[in-house]
Short mmCIF file of C-alpha atoms in Angstrom, two decimals:
data_model
loop_
_atom_site.label_atom_id
_atom_site.label_comp_id
_atom_site.label_asym_id
_atom_site.label_seq_id
_atom_site.Cartn_x
_atom_site.Cartn_y
_atom_site.Cartn_z
CA MET A 1377 0.11 -0.12 0.27
CA PRO A 1378 1.39 2.83 -1.01
CA ALA A 1379 2.54 5.97 1.84
CA PRO A 1380 -0.25 8.58 2.49
CA ALA A 1381 2.06 10.53 1.88
CA GLN A 1382 2.37 10.28 -1.73
CA ASN A 1383 -1.63 10.78 -2.29
CA LEU A 1384 -1.18 14.36 -0.68
CA SER A 1385 -1.21 16.94 -3.26
CA THR A 1386 1.41 19.42 -2.77
CA SER A 1387 -0.88 22.55 -2.43
CA ALA A 1388 -1.95 20.80 0.32
CA LEU A 1389 1.62 20.61 1.35
CA MET A 1390 1.50 24.11 1.17
CA GLU A 1391 -1.45 24.57 3.21
CA ARG A 1392 -0.24 23.06 5.99
CA ILE A 1393 2.45 25.28 6.24
CA PRO A 1394 1.77 27.91 8.95
CA SER A 1395 1.51 31.03 7.47
CA LYS A 1396 3.26 34.60 9.05
CA TRP A 1397 0.00 36.72 8.35
CA PRO A 1398 -1.76 38.17 10.56
CA ARG A 1399 -4.99 35.73 11.85
CA PRO A 1400 -7.54 38.63 11.25
CA VAL A 1401 -9.16 40.26 14.59
CA TRP A 1402 -13.14 38.87 14.68
CA HIS A 1403 -15.97 41.81 13.22
CA ALA A 1404 -18.76 42.49 13.72
CA PRO A 1405 -20.47 43.52 10.17
CA TRP A 1406 -21.78 46.88 9.91
CA LYS A 1407 -26.00 47.13 9.00
CA ASN A 1408 -26.70 50.58 7.76
CA TYR A 1409 -29.10 52.06 10.37
CA ARG A 1410 -30.64 56.04 9.22
CA VAL A 1411 -31.05 57.46 6.12
CA ILE A 1412 -30.82 61.20 6.33
CA SER A 1413 -32.19 63.03 3.80
CA GLY A 1414 -32.04 67.18 2.55
CA HIS A 1415 -29.10 67.70 0.63
CA LEU A 1416 -30.07 68.67 -3.48
CA GLY A 1417 -26.91 67.34 -4.69
CA TRP A 1418 -24.31 64.54 -3.84
CA VAL A 1419 -22.99 65.30 -0.62
CA ARG A 1420 -19.15 65.48 -0.86
CA SER A 1421 -17.99 66.28 3.21
CA VAL A 1422 -18.26 65.16 6.37
CA ALA A 1423 -16.75 66.12 10.14
CA VAL A 1424 -18.04 65.53 13.74
CA ASP A 1425 -17.80 67.72 15.97
CA PRO A 1426 -14.85 66.86 19.43
CA SER A 1427 -17.31 66.75 21.14
CA ASN A 1428 -19.72 63.99 19.65
CA THR A 1429 -23.01 65.48 19.94
CA TRP A 1430 -23.19 66.53 16.31
CA PHE A 1431 -21.78 67.01 12.36
CA CYS A 1432 -21.74 68.60 8.87
CA THR A 1433 -22.10 68.12 5.71
CA GLY A 1434 -20.92 69.55 2.24
CA SER A 1435 -22.81 69.15 -0.75
CA ALA A 1436 -23.20 69.93 -4.28
CA ASP A 1437 -26.55 72.09 -3.35
CA ARG A 1438 -23.85 74.60 -2.09
CA THR A 1439 -24.53 74.30 1.53
CA ILE A 1440 -23.18 72.82 4.63
CA LYS A 1441 -25.66 71.81 7.44
CA ILE A 1442 -25.36 71.00 11.25
CA TRP A 1443 -27.09 67.95 11.86
CA ASP A 1444 -27.57 65.73 15.50
CA LEU A 1445 -25.36 63.23 15.97
CA ALA A 1446 -28.29 60.82 18.05
CA SER A 1447 -31.51 62.09 16.66
CA GLY A 1448 -30.31 62.51 12.79
CA ARG A 1449 -32.53 66.29 13.00
CA LEU A 1450 -31.57 69.46 11.11
CA LYS A 1451 -30.33 71.50 13.16
CA LEU A 1452 -28.77 74.35 11.02
CA THR A 1453 -28.21 75.06 7.35
CA LEU A 1454 -24.77 78.02 6.55
CA THR A 1455 -25.12 79.35 3.33
CA GLY A 1456 -21.94 81.31 1.32
CA HIS A 1457 -19.62 78.72 -0.88
CA ILE A 1458 -20.85 78.88 -4.41
CA GLU A 1459 -19.69 75.99 -6.14
CA GLN A 1460 -19.86 72.39 -3.91
CA VAL A 1461 -18.52 71.86 -0.90
CA ARG A 1462 -15.96 69.08 -0.68
CA GLY A 1463 -13.79 69.94 2.37
CA LEU A 1464 -14.93 70.11 5.70
CA ALA A 1465 -13.50 70.22 9.32
CA VAL A 1466 -14.06 70.81 12.63
CA SER A 1467 -11.56 72.29 15.51
CA ASN A 1468 -11.10 71.27 18.99
CA LYS A 1469 -9.99 74.12 20.25
CA HIS A 1470 -12.22 76.88 18.38
CA THR A 1471 -15.93 77.08 18.40
CA TYR A 1472 -14.92 76.84 14.08
CA MET A 1473 -16.06 75.15 11.20
CA PHE A 1474 -14.01 75.15 8.29
CA SER A 1475 -15.17 74.85 4.40
CA ALA A 1476 -13.23 74.52 1.33
CA GLY A 1477 -14.69 74.05 -2.30
CA ASP A 1478 -14.71 74.70 -5.89
CA ASP A 1479 -15.17 77.35 -5.54
CA LYS A 1480 -11.82 78.45 -4.59
CA GLN A 1481 -13.12 79.16 -1.38
CA VAL A 1482 -11.46 78.27 1.89
CA LYS A 1483 -13.80 79.44 4.52
CA CYS A 1484 -13.68 79.78 7.91
CA TRP A 1485 -17.34 79.63 10.25
CA ASP A 1486 -17.76 81.00 13.97
CA LEU A 1487 -20.40 78.67 14.71
CA GLU A 1488 -21.24 81.06 18.22
CA GLN A 1489 -22.65 83.14 15.46
CA ASN A 1490 -22.40 81.09 12.65
CA LYS A 1491 -21.51 83.06 9.87
CA VAL A 1492 -18.04 82.94 8.25
CA ILE A 1493 -15.76 85.55 9.71
CA ARG A 1494 -12.74 84.66 7.47
CA SER A 1495 -11.41 83.65 4.38
CA TYR A 1496 -8.28 82.01 3.00
CA HIS A 1497 -7.31 83.22 -0.67
CA GLY A 1498 -4.72 81.39 -2.54
CA HIS A 1499 -6.03 78.92 -4.80
CA LEU A 1500 -6.12 78.73 -8.06
CA SER A 1501 -8.97 76.28 -8.78
CA GLY A 1502 -11.05 74.15 -6.47
CA VAL A 1503 -9.72 73.46 -3.76
CA TYR A 1504 -10.15 69.45 -2.38
CA CYS A 1505 -9.56 68.47 0.75
CA LEU A 1506 -9.19 70.31 4.15
CA ALA A 1507 -7.41 69.32 7.45
CA LEU A 1508 -6.32 70.91 10.51
CA HIS A 1509 -3.19 70.57 12.48
CA PRO A 1510 -3.96 68.98 15.82
CA THR A 1511 -1.17 71.17 17.63
CA ILE A 1512 -1.08 73.86 16.56
CA ASP A 1513 -3.22 76.88 14.74
CA ILE A 1514 -2.62 75.92 10.85
CA LEU A 1515 -5.12 74.98 8.39
CA LEU A 1516 -4.24 72.37 5.34
CA THR A 1517 -5.76 72.81 2.21
CA GLY A 1518 -5.60 71.30 -1.72
CA GLY A 1519 -6.72 71.60 -4.22
CA ARG A 1520 -6.78 71.27 -8.67
CA ASP A 1521 -4.40 73.63 -9.04
CA SER A 1522 -1.63 70.46 -7.35
CA VAL A 1523 -0.92 72.84 -4.75
CA CYS A 1524 -1.10 71.75 -0.45
CA ARG A 1525 -1.49 75.28 1.30
CA VAL A 1526 -0.61 75.24 4.81
CA TRP A 1527 -2.63 78.60 5.85
CA ASP A 1528 -2.26 80.33 9.28
CA VAL A 1529 -5.49 79.88 10.84
CA ARG A 1530 -5.76 83.20 12.40
CA SER A 1531 -3.80 85.92 10.52
CA LYS A 1532 -5.10 84.35 7.24
CA MET A 1533 -1.46 84.81 6.04
CA GLN A 1534 -0.77 81.75 3.74
CA ILE A 1535 2.02 80.12 5.30
CA HIS A 1536 3.96 77.44 2.38
CA ALA A 1537 2.65 76.76 -0.93
CA LEU A 1538 3.42 73.35 -0.55
CA SER A 1539 4.02 72.68 -4.48
CA GLY A 1540 5.92 69.28 -5.81
CA HIS A 1541 2.69 67.35 -7.04
CA ASP A 1542 1.92 66.95 -11.71
CA ASN A 1543 -1.98 66.78 -10.35
CA THR A 1544 -5.33 67.42 -8.18
CA VAL A 1545 -4.30 67.14 -4.44
CA CYS A 1546 -6.97 65.43 -3.56
CA SER A 1547 -6.07 64.04 -0.25
CA VAL A 1548 -4.68 65.68 3.18
CA PHE A 1549 -4.35 64.41 6.62
CA THR A 1550 -1.91 65.67 9.44
CA ARG A 1551 0.12 65.13 12.49
CA PRO A 1552 1.86 66.29 15.17
CA THR A 1553 5.15 65.40 14.99
CA ASP A 1554 7.66 64.70 11.01
CA PRO A 1555 6.26 64.23 8.48
CA GLN A 1556 3.58 66.83 10.11
CA VAL A 1557 1.94 67.05 6.53
CA VAL A 1558 1.10 63.94 3.74
CA THR A 1559 -0.47 64.14 0.62
CA GLY A 1560 -2.25 61.93 -2.33
CA SER A 1561 -2.93 63.12 -5.50
CA HIS A 1562 -4.29 62.12 -9.50
CA ASP A 1563 -0.30 61.66 -10.08
CA THR A 1564 -0.27 58.67 -8.27
CA THR A 1565 1.76 59.79 -5.55
CA ILE A 1566 1.53 60.02 -2.03
CA LYS A 1567 4.25 62.82 -0.31
CA PHE A 1568 5.69 64.01 2.77
CA TRP A 1569 5.67 67.64 3.88
CA ASP A 1570 8.44 69.00 5.98
CA LEU A 1571 6.57 71.87 7.28
CA ARG A 1572 8.86 73.89 8.69
CA TYR A 1573 11.03 74.38 5.66
CA GLY A 1574 7.80 73.82 3.18
CA LYS A 1575 9.83 70.81 1.62
CA THR A 1576 9.19 67.37 0.16
CA MET A 1577 10.66 64.94 3.05
CA LEU A 1578 9.46 61.51 0.62
CA THR A 1579 7.65 60.54 -1.93
CA LEU A 1580 6.27 57.00 -2.55
CA THR A 1581 5.45 55.65 -5.70
CA ASN A 1582 4.15 52.51 -5.08
CA HIS A 1583 0.21 53.82 -6.57
CA LYS A 1584 -0.55 53.57 -10.00
CA LYS A 1585 -3.68 55.47 -10.35
CA SER A 1586 -4.64 58.28 -8.66
CA VAL A 1587 -4.75 58.55 -4.49
CA ARG A 1588 -8.15 60.32 -3.80
CA ALA A 1589 -8.44 58.96 0.14
CA MET A 1590 -6.30 57.86 3.01
CA ALA A 1591 -7.13 57.61 6.48
CA GLN A 1592 -4.51 57.76 9.56
CA HIS A 1593 -4.69 54.56 11.77
CA PRO A 1594 -5.86 56.33 15.84
CA LYS A 1595 -2.89 54.46 17.78
CA GLU A 1596 -0.97 52.83 15.79
CA GLN A 1597 2.27 54.98 13.51
CA CYS A 1598 1.10 54.00 10.12
CA PHE A 1599 -1.67 54.68 7.20
CA ALA A 1600 -3.43 53.26 4.25
CA SER A 1601 -3.92 54.99 1.44
CA ALA A 1602 -6.76 54.17 -1.54
CA SER A 1603 -6.69 54.33 -4.94
CA ALA A 1604 -8.69 51.68 -7.83
CA ASP A 1605 -5.04 49.86 -8.38
CA ASN A 1606 -4.84 48.32 -4.68
CA ILE A 1607 -5.26 50.16 -0.67
CA LYS A 1608 -1.54 49.71 0.76
CA LYS A 1609 -0.59 50.06 3.96
CA PHE A 1610 2.32 52.28 4.69
CA SER A 1611 4.65 52.33 8.17
CA LEU A 1612 4.74 55.97 9.68
CA PRO A 1613 7.28 58.06 10.08
CA LYS A 1614 9.37 56.30 7.57
CA GLY A 1615 6.54 55.17 4.34
CA GLU A 1616 7.88 52.13 5.07
CA PHE A 1617 5.25 50.14 2.12
CA LEU A 1618 3.68 47.12 4.47
CA HIS A 1619 0.88 45.38 2.78
CA ASN A 1620 -1.61 45.98 0.34
CA MET A 1621 -5.22 44.98 1.27
CA LEU A 1622 -6.40 40.94 0.53
CA SER A 1623 -9.11 42.29 -1.70
CA GLN A 1624 -9.24 44.45 -4.72
CA GLN A 1625 -12.56 46.40 -4.84
CA LYS A 1626 -12.22 47.55 -8.47
CA THR A 1627 -13.71 50.74 -8.33
CA ILE A 1628 -12.46 54.58 -7.90
CA ILE A 1629 -12.19 54.72 -4.45
CA ASN A 1630 -13.15 58.42 -2.75
CA ALA A 1631 -13.33 58.22 1.14
CA MET A 1632 -12.41 55.64 3.58
CA ALA A 1633 -11.74 55.78 7.62
CA VAL A 1634 -10.15 53.53 9.64
CA ASN A 1635 -11.23 53.15 13.66
CA GLU A 1636 -9.75 52.04 16.93
CA GLU A 1637 -11.48 48.23 16.76
CA GLY A 1638 -8.75 48.24 13.78
CA VAL A 1639 -12.15 47.93 11.14
CA MET A 1640 -11.07 50.56 8.20
CA VAL A 1641 -13.88 50.95 5.85
CA THR A 1642 -13.46 52.31 1.80
CA GLY A 1643 -16.71 53.80 -0.23
CA GLY A 1644 -16.62 53.77 -4.02
CA ASP A 1645 -17.98 55.57 -6.81
CA ASN A 1646 -20.30 52.83 -7.98
CA GLY A 1647 -21.64 52.30 -4.08
CA SER A 1648 -19.83 49.61 -2.92
CA MET A 1649 -19.40 50.29 1.05
CA TRP A 1650 -16.32 47.45 1.71
CA PHE A 1651 -14.53 46.80 5.37
CA TRP A 1652 -11.48 45.86 6.50
CA ASP A 1653 -9.37 44.42 9.77
CA TRP A 1654 -6.43 46.76 9.45
CA LYS A 1655 -3.98 44.22 11.26
CA SER A 1656 -3.73 41.47 8.55
CA GLY A 1657 -5.79 43.35 5.54
CA HIS A 1658 -8.88 40.60 5.24
CA ASN A 1659 -11.66 41.61 3.56
CA PHE A 1660 -14.30 41.06 6.10
CA GLN A 1661 -17.46 42.69 4.78
CA GLN A 1662 -18.43 43.78 1.46
CA SER A 1663 -21.59 46.02 0.52
CA GLN A 1664 -23.92 47.88 -1.71
CA THR A 1665 -25.02 51.05 -0.98
CA ILE A 1666 -28.72 51.21 -1.64
CA VAL A 1667 -29.80 54.31 -3.19
CA GLN A 1668 -33.25 56.06 -2.07
CA PRO A 1669 -36.21 55.41 -4.60
CA GLY A 1670 -36.74 57.91 -7.23
CA SER A 1671 -33.02 57.91 -7.51
CA LEU A 1672 -30.98 56.87 -10.39
CA ASP A 1673 -28.71 53.47 -10.51
CA SER A 1674 -25.58 54.95 -11.52
CA GLU A 1675 -26.02 57.37 -8.37
CA ALA A 1676 -24.72 54.68 -5.69
CA GLY A 1677 -21.09 56.64 -5.39
CA ILE A 1678 -20.06 57.32 -1.66
CA TYR A 1679 -18.07 60.69 -1.50
CA ALA A 1680 -17.11 60.92 1.85
CA LEU A 1681 -17.09 58.30 5.56
CA THR A 1682 -16.39 59.05 8.76
CA TYR A 1683 -16.19 57.54 11.91
CA ASP A 1684 -17.27 59.34 15.34
CA VAL A 1685 -15.66 60.11 17.89
CA THR A 1686 -16.70 56.44 20.02
CA GLY A 1687 -15.48 55.21 16.53
CA SER A 1688 -19.18 53.00 17.10
CA ARG A 1689 -21.21 55.27 14.33
CA LEU A 1690 -20.09 55.51 10.85
CA ILE A 1691 -21.60 57.96 8.85
CA SER A 1692 -21.24 57.89 4.78
CA CYS A 1693 -22.00 60.85 2.13
CA GLU A 1694 -24.11 59.72 -1.05
CA ALA A 1695 -24.50 60.87 -4.25
CA ASP A 1696 -28.15 60.36 -4.17
CA LYS A 1697 -28.16 63.23 -2.01
CA THR A 1698 -28.88 61.30 1.36
CA ILE A 1699 -26.72 60.22 4.69
CA LYS A 1700 -26.50 57.39 5.46
CA MET A 1701 -25.92 56.06 8.94
CA TRP A 1702 -24.41 52.43 10.25
CA LYS A 1703 -23.89 50.85 13.14
CA GLU A 1704 -21.67 46.57 14.33
CA ASP A 1705 -24.47 44.45 13.96
CA GLU A 1706 -25.14 43.56 17.81
CA THR A 1707 -26.56 40.44 16.41
CA ALA A 1708 -23.54 38.99 15.05
CA THR A 1709 -21.62 36.19 16.39
CA PRO A 1710 -18.70 33.90 15.14
CA GLU A 1711 -20.43 31.43 14.95
CA THR A 1712 -23.38 33.76 12.37
CA HIS A 1713 -20.57 35.12 10.40
CA PRO A 1714 -17.50 33.34 11.10
CA LEU A 1715 -14.46 34.42 9.41
CA ASN A 1716 -13.53 33.44 5.38
CA PHE A 1717 -9.76 34.09 6.21
CA ARG A 1718 -6.81 31.82 4.19
CA PRO A 1719 -3.82 33.84 3.60
CA PRO A 1720 -2.51 35.34 0.59
CA LYS A 1721 -0.61 32.04 -1.77
CA GLU A 1722 2.36 34.34 -2.33
CA ILE A 1723 2.76 34.11 1.58
CA ARG A 1724 1.98 30.79 1.73
CA ARG A 1725 4.64 28.98 0.09
CA PHE A 1726 7.40 30.41 2.67
#
């Protein structure tokens, strides 16, 4: 009788070799629990207030709306932009909200008076992204003029024009230590900037297509960037490439967010919302947004995503003019939603 080993295919032997790939943490699936209507155009941007009581959204209808986070009720509508509002940020030090739009304008709103108190002039075309520095009073805006501009919040002065990208700067995040500014662009690169001198520290050329979205992990020293070719993870502060996410969401990814539990979410132009385990890169849920009755199927698109301060609620801004709120399904267990995880093949052989 032949030895049993001869019956085993080589692939079966490979399967037995323990993989170096980290096993994913189990996460409950997320479900949509509220749909908020009110905007008259695509909803393009979102930010949550640091006290976690309200959030604001900016739209192609040129308005900014402020909503109660717990009930989803509209509290306030702000007008002043003359084109769609693509970027929003809320200060954790002042009662200020910042907005940026296709009208080249960057505005500072005082939420005690509900009016614009400062404007920052300098962008030559639409402003696509915006971020507030966590420790110093500066504002970063990136736009179609391929420049990320650094503003002094109080004096409205432009401190630096960070130039070096060859195309639209469509994503930016900022951190307290170097690199304090990280930008992603339609030119497919990610740049780390030296904020003191206004110069490039490092250029990452791993992506082959536009980098429209990036997300910094709230606790770990790393970030992810999304492009239509792949979602990649990099270390900070050095920018070493860590790994790709283990599945391909074949669409333009406009938005991404990650919470402290390590649930990363990415939103696509086709309305797909995928959920990932941060540590392993395992894609544990793929959901498809449902367009509102009366909307076209082509209006399934996700333009902005953010978690609330606790990371337990997720807000998505969509092309069907709605805002959707998501939370984990409390009834799910590892038995009802098992992890279907297989380490990637190229790792499995080692």
